PDB file of C-alpha atoms in Angstrom:
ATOM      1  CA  UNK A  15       7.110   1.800  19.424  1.00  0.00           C
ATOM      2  CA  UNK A  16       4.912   0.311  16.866  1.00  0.00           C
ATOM      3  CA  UNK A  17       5.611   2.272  12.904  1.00  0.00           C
ATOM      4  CA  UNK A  18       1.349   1.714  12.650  1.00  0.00           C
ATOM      5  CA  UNK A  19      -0.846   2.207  15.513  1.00  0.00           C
ATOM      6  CA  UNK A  20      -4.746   2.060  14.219  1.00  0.00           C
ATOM      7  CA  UNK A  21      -6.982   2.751  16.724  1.00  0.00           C
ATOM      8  CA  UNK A  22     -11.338   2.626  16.562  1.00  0.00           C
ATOM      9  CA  UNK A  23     -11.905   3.485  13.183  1.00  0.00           C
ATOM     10  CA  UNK A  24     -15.502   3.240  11.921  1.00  0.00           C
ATOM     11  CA  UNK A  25     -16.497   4.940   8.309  1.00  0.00           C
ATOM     12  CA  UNK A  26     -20.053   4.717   7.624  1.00  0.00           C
ATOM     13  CA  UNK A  27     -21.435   5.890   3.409  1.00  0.00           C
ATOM     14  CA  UNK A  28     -24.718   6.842   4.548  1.00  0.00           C
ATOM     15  CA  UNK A  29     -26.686   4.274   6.893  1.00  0.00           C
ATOM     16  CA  UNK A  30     -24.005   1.586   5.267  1.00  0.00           C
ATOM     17  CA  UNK A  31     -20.819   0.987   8.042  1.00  0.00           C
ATOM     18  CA  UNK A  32     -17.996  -0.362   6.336  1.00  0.00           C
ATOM     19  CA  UNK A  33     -15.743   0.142   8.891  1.00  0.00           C
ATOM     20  CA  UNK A  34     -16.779  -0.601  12.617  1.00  0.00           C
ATOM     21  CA  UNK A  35     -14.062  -0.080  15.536  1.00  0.00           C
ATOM     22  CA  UNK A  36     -11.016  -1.018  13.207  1.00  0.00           C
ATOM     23  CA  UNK A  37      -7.709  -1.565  16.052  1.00  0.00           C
ATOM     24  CA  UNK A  38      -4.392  -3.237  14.767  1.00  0.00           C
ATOM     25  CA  UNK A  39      -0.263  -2.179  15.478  1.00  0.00           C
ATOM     26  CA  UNK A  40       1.995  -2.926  12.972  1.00  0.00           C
ATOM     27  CA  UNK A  41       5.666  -3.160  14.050  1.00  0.00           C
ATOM     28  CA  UNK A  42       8.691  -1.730  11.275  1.00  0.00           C
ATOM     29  CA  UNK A  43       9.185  -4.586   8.909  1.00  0.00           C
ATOM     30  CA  UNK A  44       6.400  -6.499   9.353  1.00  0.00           C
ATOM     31  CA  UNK A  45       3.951  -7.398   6.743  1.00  0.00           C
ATOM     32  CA  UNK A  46       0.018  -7.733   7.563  1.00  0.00           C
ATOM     33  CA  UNK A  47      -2.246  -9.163   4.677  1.00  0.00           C
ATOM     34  CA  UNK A  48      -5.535  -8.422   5.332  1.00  0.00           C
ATOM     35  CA  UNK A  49      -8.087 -11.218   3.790  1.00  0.00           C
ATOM     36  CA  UNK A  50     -11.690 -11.247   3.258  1.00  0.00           C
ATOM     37  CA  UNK A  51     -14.744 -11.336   0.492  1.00  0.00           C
ATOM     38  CA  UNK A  52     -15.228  -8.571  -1.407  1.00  0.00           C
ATOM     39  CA  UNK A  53     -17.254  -5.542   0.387  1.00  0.00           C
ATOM     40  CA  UNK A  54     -15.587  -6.363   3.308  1.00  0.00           C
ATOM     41  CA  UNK A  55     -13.891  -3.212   3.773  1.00  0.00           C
ATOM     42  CA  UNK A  56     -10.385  -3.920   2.822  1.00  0.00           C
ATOM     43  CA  UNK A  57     -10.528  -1.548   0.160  1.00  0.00           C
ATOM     44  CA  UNK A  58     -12.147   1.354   2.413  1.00  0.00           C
ATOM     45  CA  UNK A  59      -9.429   0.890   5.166  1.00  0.00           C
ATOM     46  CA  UNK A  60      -6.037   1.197   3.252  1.00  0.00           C
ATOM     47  CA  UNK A  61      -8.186   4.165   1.243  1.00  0.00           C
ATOM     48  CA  UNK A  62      -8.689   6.041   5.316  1.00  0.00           C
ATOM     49  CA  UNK A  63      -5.019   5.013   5.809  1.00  0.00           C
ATOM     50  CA  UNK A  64      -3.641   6.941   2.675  1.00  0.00           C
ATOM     51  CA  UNK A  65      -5.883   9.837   3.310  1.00  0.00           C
ATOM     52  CA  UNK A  66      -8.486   9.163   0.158  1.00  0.00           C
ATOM     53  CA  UNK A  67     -11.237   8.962   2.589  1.00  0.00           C
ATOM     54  CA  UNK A  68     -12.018  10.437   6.084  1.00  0.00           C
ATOM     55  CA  UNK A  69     -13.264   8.136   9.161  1.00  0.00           C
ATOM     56  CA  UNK A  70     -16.086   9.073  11.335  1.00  0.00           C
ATOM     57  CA  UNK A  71     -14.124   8.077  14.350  1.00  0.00           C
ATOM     58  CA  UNK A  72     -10.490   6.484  15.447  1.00  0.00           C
ATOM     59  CA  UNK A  73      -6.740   7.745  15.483  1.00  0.00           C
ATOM     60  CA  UNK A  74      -4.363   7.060  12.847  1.00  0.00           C
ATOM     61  CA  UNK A  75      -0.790   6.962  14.129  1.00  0.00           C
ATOM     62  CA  UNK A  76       2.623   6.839  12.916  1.00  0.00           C
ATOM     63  CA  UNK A  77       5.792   6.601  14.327  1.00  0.00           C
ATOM     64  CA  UNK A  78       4.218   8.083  17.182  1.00  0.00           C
ATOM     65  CA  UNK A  79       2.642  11.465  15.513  1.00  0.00           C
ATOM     66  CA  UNK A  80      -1.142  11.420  15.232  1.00  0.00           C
ATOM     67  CA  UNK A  81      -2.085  11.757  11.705  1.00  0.00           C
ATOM     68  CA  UNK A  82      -5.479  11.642  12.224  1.00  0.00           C
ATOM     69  CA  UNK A  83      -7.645  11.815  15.063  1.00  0.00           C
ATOM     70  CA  UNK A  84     -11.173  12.447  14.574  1.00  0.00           C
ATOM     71  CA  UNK A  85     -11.985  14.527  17.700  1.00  0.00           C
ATOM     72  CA  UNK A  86      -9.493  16.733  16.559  1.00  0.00           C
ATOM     73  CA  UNK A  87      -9.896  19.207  13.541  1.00  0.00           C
ATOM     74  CA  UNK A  88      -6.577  20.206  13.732  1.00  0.00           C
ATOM     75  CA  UNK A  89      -5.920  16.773  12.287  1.00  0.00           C
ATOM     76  CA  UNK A  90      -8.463  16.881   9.316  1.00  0.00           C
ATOM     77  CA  UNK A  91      -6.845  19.968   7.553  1.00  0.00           C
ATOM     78  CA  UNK A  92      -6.835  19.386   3.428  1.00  0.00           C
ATOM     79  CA  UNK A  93      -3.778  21.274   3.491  1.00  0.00           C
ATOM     80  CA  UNK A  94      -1.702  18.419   5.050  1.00  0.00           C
ATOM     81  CA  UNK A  95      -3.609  15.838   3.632  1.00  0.00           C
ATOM     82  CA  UNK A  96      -0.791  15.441   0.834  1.00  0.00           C
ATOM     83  CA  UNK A  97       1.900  16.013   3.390  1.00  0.00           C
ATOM     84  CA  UNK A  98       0.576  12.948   5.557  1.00  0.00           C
ATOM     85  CA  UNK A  99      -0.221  10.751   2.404  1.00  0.00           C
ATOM     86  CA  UNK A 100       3.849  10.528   2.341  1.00  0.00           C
ATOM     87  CA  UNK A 101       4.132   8.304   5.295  1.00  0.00           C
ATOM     88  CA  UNK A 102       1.825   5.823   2.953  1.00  0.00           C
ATOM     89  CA  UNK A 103       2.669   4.306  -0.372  1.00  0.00           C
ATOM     90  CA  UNK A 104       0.022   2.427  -2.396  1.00  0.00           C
ATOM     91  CA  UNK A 105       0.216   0.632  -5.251  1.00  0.00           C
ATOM     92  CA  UNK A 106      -3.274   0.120  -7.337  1.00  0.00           C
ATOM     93  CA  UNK A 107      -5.108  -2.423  -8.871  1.00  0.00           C
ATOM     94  CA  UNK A 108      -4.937  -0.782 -12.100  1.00  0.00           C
ATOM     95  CA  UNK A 109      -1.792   0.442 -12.166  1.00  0.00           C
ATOM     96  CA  UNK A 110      -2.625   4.044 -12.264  1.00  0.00           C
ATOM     97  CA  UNK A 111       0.326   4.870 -14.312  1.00  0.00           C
ATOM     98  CA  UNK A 112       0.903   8.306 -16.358  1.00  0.00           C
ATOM     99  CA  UNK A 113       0.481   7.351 -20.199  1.00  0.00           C
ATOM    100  CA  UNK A 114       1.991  10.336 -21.729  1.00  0.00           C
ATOM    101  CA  UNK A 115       5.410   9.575 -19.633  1.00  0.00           C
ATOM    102  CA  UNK A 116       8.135   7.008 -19.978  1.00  0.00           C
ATOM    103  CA  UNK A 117       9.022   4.440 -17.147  1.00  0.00           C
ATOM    104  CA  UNK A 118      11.714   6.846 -15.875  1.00  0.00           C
ATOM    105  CA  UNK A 119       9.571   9.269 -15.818  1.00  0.00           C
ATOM    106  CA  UNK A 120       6.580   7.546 -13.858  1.00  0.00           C
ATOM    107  CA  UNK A 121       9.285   6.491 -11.297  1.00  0.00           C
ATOM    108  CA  UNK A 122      10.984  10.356 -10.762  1.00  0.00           C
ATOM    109  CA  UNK A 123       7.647  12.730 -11.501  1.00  0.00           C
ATOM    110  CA  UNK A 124       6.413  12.856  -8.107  1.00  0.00           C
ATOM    111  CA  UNK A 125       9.950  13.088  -6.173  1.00  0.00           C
ATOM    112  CA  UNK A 126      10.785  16.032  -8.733  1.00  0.00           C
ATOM    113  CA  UNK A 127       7.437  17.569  -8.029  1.00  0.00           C
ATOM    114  CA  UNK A 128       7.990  17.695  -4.005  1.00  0.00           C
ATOM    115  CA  UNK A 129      11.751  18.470  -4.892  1.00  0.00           C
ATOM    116  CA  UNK A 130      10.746  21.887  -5.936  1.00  0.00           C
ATOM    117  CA  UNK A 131       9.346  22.474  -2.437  1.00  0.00           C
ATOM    118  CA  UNK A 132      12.799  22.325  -1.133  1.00  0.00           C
ATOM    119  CA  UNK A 133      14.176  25.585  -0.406  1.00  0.00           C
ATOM    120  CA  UNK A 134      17.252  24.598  -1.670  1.00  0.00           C
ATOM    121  CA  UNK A 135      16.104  23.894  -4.773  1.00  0.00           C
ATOM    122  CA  UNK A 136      17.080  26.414  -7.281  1.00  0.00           C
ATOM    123  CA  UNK A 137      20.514  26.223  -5.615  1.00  0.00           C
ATOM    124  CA  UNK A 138      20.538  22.334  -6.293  1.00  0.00           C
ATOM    125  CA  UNK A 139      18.393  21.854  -8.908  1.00  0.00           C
ATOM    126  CA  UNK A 140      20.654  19.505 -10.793  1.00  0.00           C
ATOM    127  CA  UNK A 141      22.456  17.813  -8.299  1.00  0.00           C
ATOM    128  CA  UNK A 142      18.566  16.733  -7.054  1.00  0.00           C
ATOM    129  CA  UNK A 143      17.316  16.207  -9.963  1.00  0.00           C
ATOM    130  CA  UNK A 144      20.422  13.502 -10.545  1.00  0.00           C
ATOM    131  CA  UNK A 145      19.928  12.117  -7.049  1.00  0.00           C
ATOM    132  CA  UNK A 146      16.095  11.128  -7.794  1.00  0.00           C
ATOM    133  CA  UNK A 147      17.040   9.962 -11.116  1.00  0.00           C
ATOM    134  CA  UNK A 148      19.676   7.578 -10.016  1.00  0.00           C
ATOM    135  CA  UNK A 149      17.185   6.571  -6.741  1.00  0.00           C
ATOM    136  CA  UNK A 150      14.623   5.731  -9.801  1.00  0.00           C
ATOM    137  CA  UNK A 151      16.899   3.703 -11.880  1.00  0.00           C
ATOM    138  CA  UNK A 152      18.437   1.446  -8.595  1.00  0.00           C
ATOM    139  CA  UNK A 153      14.568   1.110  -8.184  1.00  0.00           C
ATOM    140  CA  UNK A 154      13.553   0.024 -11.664  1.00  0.00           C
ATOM    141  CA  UNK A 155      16.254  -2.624 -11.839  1.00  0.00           C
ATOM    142  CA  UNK A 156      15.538  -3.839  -8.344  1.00  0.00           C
ATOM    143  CA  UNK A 157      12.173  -4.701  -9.688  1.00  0.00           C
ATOM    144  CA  UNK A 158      13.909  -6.350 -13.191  1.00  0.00           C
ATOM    145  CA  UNK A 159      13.351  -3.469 -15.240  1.00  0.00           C
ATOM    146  CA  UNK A 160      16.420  -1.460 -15.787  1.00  0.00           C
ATOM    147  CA  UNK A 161      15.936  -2.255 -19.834  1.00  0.00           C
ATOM    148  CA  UNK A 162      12.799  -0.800 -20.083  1.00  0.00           C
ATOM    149  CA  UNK A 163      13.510   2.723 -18.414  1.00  0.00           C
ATOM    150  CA  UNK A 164      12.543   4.469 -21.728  1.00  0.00           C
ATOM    151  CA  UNK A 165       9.333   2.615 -22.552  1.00  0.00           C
ATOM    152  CA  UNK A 166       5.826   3.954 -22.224  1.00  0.00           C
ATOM    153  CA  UNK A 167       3.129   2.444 -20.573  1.00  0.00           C
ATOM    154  CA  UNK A 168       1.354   0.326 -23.458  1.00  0.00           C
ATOM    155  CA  UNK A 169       4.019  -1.114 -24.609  1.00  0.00           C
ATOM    156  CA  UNK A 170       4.499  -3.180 -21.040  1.00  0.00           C
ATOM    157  CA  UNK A 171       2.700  -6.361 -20.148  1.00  0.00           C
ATOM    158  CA  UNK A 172       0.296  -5.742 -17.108  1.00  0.00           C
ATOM    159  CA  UNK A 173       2.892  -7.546 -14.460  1.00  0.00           C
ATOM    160  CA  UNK A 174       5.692  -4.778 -15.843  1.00  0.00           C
ATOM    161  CA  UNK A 175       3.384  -2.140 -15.521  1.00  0.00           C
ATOM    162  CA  UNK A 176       2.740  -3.001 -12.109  1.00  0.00           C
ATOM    163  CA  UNK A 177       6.098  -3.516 -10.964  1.00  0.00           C
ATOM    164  CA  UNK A 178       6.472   0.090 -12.463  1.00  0.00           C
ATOM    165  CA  UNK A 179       4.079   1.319  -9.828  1.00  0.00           C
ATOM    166  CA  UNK A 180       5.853  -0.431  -6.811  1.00  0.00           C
ATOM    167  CA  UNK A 181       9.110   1.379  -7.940  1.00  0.00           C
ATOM    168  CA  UNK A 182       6.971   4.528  -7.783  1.00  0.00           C
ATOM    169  CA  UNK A 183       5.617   3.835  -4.368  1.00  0.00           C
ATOM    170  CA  UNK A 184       8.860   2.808  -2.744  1.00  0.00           C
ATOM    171  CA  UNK A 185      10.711   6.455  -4.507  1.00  0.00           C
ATOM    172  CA  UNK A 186       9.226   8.449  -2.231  1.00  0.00           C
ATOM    173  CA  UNK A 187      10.307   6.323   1.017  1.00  0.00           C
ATOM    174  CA  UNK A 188       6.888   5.612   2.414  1.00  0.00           C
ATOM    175  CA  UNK A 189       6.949   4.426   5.705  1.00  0.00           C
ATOM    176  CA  UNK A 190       4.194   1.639   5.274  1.00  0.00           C
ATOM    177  CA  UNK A 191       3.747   0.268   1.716  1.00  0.00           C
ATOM    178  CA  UNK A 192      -0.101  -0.614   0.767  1.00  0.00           C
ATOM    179  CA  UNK A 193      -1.215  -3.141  -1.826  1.00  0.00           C
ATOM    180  CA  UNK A 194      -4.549  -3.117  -2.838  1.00  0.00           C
ATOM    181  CA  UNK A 195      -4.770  -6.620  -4.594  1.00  0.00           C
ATOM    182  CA  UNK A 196      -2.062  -5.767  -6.935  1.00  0.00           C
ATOM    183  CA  UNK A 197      -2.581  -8.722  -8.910  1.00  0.00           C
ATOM    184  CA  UNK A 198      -6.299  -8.622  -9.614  1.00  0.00           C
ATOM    185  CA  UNK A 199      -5.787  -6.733 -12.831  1.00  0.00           C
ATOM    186  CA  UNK A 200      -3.555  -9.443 -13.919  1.00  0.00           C
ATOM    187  CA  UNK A 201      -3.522 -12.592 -16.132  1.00  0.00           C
ATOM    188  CA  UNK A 202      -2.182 -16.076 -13.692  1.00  0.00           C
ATOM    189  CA  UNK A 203       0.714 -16.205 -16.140  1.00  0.00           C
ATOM    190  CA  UNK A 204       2.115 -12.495 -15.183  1.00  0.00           C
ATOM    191  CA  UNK A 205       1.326 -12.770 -11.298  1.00  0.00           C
ATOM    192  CA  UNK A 206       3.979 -14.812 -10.234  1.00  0.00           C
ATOM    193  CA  UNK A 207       6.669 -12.315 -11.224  1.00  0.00           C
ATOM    194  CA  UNK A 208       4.509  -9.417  -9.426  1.00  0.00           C
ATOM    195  CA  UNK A 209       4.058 -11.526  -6.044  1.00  0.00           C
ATOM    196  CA  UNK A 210       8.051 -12.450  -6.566  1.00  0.00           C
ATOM    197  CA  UNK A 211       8.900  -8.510  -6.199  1.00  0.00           C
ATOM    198  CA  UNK A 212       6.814  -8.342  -3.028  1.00  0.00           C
ATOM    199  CA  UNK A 213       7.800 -11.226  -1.505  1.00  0.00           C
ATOM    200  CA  UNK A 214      11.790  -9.741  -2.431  1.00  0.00           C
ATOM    201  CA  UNK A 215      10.588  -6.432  -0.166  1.00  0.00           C
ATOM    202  CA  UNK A 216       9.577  -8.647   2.673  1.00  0.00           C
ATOM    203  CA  UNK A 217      12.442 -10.444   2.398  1.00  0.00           C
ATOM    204  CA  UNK A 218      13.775  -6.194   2.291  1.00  0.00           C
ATOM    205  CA  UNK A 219      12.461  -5.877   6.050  1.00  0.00           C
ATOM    206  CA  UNK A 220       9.896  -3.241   3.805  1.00  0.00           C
ATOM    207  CA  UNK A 221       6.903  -2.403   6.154  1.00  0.00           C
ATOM    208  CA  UNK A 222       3.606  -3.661   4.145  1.00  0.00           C
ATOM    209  CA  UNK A 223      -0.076  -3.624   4.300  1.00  0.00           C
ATOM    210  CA  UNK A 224      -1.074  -6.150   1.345  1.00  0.00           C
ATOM    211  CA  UNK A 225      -4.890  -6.512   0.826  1.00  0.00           C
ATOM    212  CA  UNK A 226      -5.016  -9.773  -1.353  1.00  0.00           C
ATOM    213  CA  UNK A 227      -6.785 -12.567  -1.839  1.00  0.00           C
ATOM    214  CA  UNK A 228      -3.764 -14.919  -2.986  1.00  0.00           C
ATOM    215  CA  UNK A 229      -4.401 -16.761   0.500  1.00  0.00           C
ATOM    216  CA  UNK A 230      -0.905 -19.339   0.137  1.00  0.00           C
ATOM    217  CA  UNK A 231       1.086 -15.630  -0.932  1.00  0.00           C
ATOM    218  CA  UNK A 232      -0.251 -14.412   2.296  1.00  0.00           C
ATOM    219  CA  UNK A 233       0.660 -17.250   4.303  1.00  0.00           C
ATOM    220  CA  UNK A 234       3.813 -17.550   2.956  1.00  0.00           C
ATOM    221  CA  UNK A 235       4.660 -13.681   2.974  1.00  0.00           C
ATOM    222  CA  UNK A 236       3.151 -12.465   6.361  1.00  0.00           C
ATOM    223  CA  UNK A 237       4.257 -11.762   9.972  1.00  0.00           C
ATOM    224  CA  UNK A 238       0.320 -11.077  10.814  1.00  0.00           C
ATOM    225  CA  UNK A 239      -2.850 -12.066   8.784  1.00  0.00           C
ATOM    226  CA  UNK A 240      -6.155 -10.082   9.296  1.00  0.00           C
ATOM    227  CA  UNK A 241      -9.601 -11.538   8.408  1.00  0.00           C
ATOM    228  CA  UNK A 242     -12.228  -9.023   7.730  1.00  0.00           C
ATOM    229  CA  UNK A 243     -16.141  -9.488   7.297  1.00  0.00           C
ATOM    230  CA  UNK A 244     -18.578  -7.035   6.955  1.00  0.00           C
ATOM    231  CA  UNK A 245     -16.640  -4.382   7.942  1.00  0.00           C
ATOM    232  CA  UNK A 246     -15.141  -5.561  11.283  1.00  0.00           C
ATOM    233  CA  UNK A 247     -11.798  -7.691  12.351  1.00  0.00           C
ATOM    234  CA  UNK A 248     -13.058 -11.143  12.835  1.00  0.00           C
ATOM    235  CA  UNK A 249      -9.452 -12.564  13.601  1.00  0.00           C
ATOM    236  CA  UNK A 250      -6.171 -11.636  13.264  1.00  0.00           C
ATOM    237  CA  UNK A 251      -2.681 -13.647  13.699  1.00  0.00           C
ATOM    238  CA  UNK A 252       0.014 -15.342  12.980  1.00  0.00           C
ATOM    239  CA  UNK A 253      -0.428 -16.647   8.889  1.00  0.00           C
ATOM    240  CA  UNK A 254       0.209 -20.497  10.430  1.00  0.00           C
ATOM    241  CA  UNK A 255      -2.723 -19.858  13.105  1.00  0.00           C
ATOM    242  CA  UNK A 256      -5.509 -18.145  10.866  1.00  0.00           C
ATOM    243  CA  UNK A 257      -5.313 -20.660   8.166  1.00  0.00           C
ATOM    244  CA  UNK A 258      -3.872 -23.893  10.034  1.00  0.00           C
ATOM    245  CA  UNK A 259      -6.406 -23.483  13.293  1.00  0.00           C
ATOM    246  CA  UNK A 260      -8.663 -20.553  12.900  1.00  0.00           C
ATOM    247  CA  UNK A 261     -10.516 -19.957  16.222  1.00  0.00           C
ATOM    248  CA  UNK A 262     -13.577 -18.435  15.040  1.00  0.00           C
ATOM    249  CA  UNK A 263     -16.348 -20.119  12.947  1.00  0.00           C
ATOM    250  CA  UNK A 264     -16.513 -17.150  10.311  1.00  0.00           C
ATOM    251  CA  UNK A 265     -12.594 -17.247   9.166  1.00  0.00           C
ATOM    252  CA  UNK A 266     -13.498 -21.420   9.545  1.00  0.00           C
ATOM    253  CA  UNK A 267     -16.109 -20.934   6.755  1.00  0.00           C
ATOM    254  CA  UNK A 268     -14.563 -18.329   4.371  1.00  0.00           C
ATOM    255  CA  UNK A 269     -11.573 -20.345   4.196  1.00  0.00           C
ATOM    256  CA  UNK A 270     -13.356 -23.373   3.748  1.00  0.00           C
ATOM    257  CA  UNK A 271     -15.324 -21.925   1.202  1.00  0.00           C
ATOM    258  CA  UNK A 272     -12.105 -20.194  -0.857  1.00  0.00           C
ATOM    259  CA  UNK A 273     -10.225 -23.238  -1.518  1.00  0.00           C
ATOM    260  CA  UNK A 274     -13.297 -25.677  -2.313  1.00  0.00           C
ATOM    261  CA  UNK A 275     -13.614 -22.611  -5.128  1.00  0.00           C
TER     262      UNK A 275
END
C-alpha cells in the first residue's frame, strides 16, 4: 500500500488552472523531486497536499485514509484541516521561523502546543514536556546544530536557519516531508550543507516530496523525478530516465534549456 496516493487533482484561481488531473503514488521511503519552470504548479501542489489550499477536484490519500476527496464534504471540514496537516511536514523557502524564540524553542513549540491536547497531559506534563525536549535536541544535532540550541534566529546564517526548520518538520513525525525549494533563499556557499541534511534523510529511508530546481541534487537524491509544465505531469520516472533519455519533447527542451543557463 502506497504512504501517498494522489489522485485527479485540478485547482483552478479564477479562469487560471494550475493544476489539471494531478495522479502520482509515492511508496514509504521514497523520495519524488518534482522539477519544472516557475508557475508550473509545483508550489500550488505541495500547498493542496499540506492543506493551505483546497482542490476543485481529486482524492488525497494516505496510508490508506482519504484526507481529501472533493465529492465529499465530510472531507473539507476546517476543523480537521490542522489534524490532517500532521501527516505533512513542509519546510519553506524562507524559513518561516519564530523570531522571538530560541532554536530549542522553534524545534519543541508546536509538539508542546498539540501536547496539551493529550488528555493525559496535566498528569504528565513534565515527563512530556522532557520527552519533546530531548526528541528536539537528538533532532538539532542530527542536523549539526546541537551548539546552537540557545540561539535566536538572526544570529544564524540562512543554511542554519533552514536546517532549523527541517528539525521542526521532522518533530512532529510527518509521514511525507515537503520541500519547497529549500535552498532558493540561500547564498551557493550555504546550500551545500542544506542539500547534505536532505540527502542524510534519504539516505534515513525519510519519505520526501522535494520541489527544487537543483536538477544534479535531484538526480542524485531521487527514487522518482516528476516534470511539471503548465500545470500538468508531462513525465515522470526514474531520475536516470528523465534526465539521461527523456521521452517527451517538453522535458527534452526544459532540460536542454536549464543547463545551457
Amino acid at each position: 500500500m502506497s504512504v501517498l496516493d494522489v489522485r485527479n487533482i485540478r485547482k483552478c484561481f479564477g479562469d487560471t488552472t494550475v493544476l489539471d488531473d494531478i495522479s502520482f503514488t509515492l511508496e514509504k521511503g521514497e523520495t519524488l523531486s518534482i522539477i519544472g519552470a516557475s508557475g508550473s504548479g509545483k508550489t500550488t501542489l505541495l500547498r493542496c497536499l499540506n492543506f493551505l489550499e483546497t482542490p476543485d477536484s481529486g482524492k488525497i490519500i494516505v496510508n490508506g485514509e482519504t484526507l481529501f476527496d472533493a465529492d465529499d464534504k465530510n472531507t473539507q471540514r476546517e476543523s480537521e484541516k490542522r489534524k490532517k496537516r500532521l501527516h505533512f511536514g513542509l519546510v519553506f523557502q524562507s524559513f518561516n521561523l519564530f523570531p522571538q524564540h530560541n532554536v530549542l524553542k522553534n524545534v519543541t513549540l508546536a509538539c508542546e502546543l498539540l501536547a496539551k491536547e493529550r488528555v493525559d497531559y496535566k498528569q504528565n506534563k513534565r515527563a512530556i514536556q522532557k520527552e519533546i525536549e530531548n526528541n528536539a535536541r537528538e533532532l538539532l544535532d542530527s542536523v549539526g546544530l546541537s551548539e546552537k540550541l540557545g540561539f535566536y534566529p538572526h544570529q544564524l546564517s540562512g543554511g542554519q536557519q533552514q536546517r532549523v526548520a527541517i528539525a521542526r518538520a521532522l518533530a512532529l513525525r510527518p509521514d511525507i516531508l515537503c520541500f519547497d525549494e529549500p535552498t532558493s533563499a540561500l547564498d551557493p556557499e550555504l546550500t551545500g550543507e542544506v542539500l547534505k541534511v536532505i540527502k542524510g534523510l534519504a539516505e534515513k529511508d525519510t519519505t520526501m516530496i522535494i520541489v527544487t530546481h537543483e536538477m544534479q541534487f535531484a538526480r542524485e537524491v531521487s527514487d522518482i523525478v516528476m516534470f511539471m509544465d503548465g500545470g500538468v505531469v508531462v513525465e515522470q520516472g526514474h531520475p536516470e530516465f528523465v534526465f539521461a533519455a527523456p521521452s517527451e519533447e517538453r522535458t527534452k527542451q526544459f532540460l536542454e534549456r536549464y543547463f545551457e543557463g
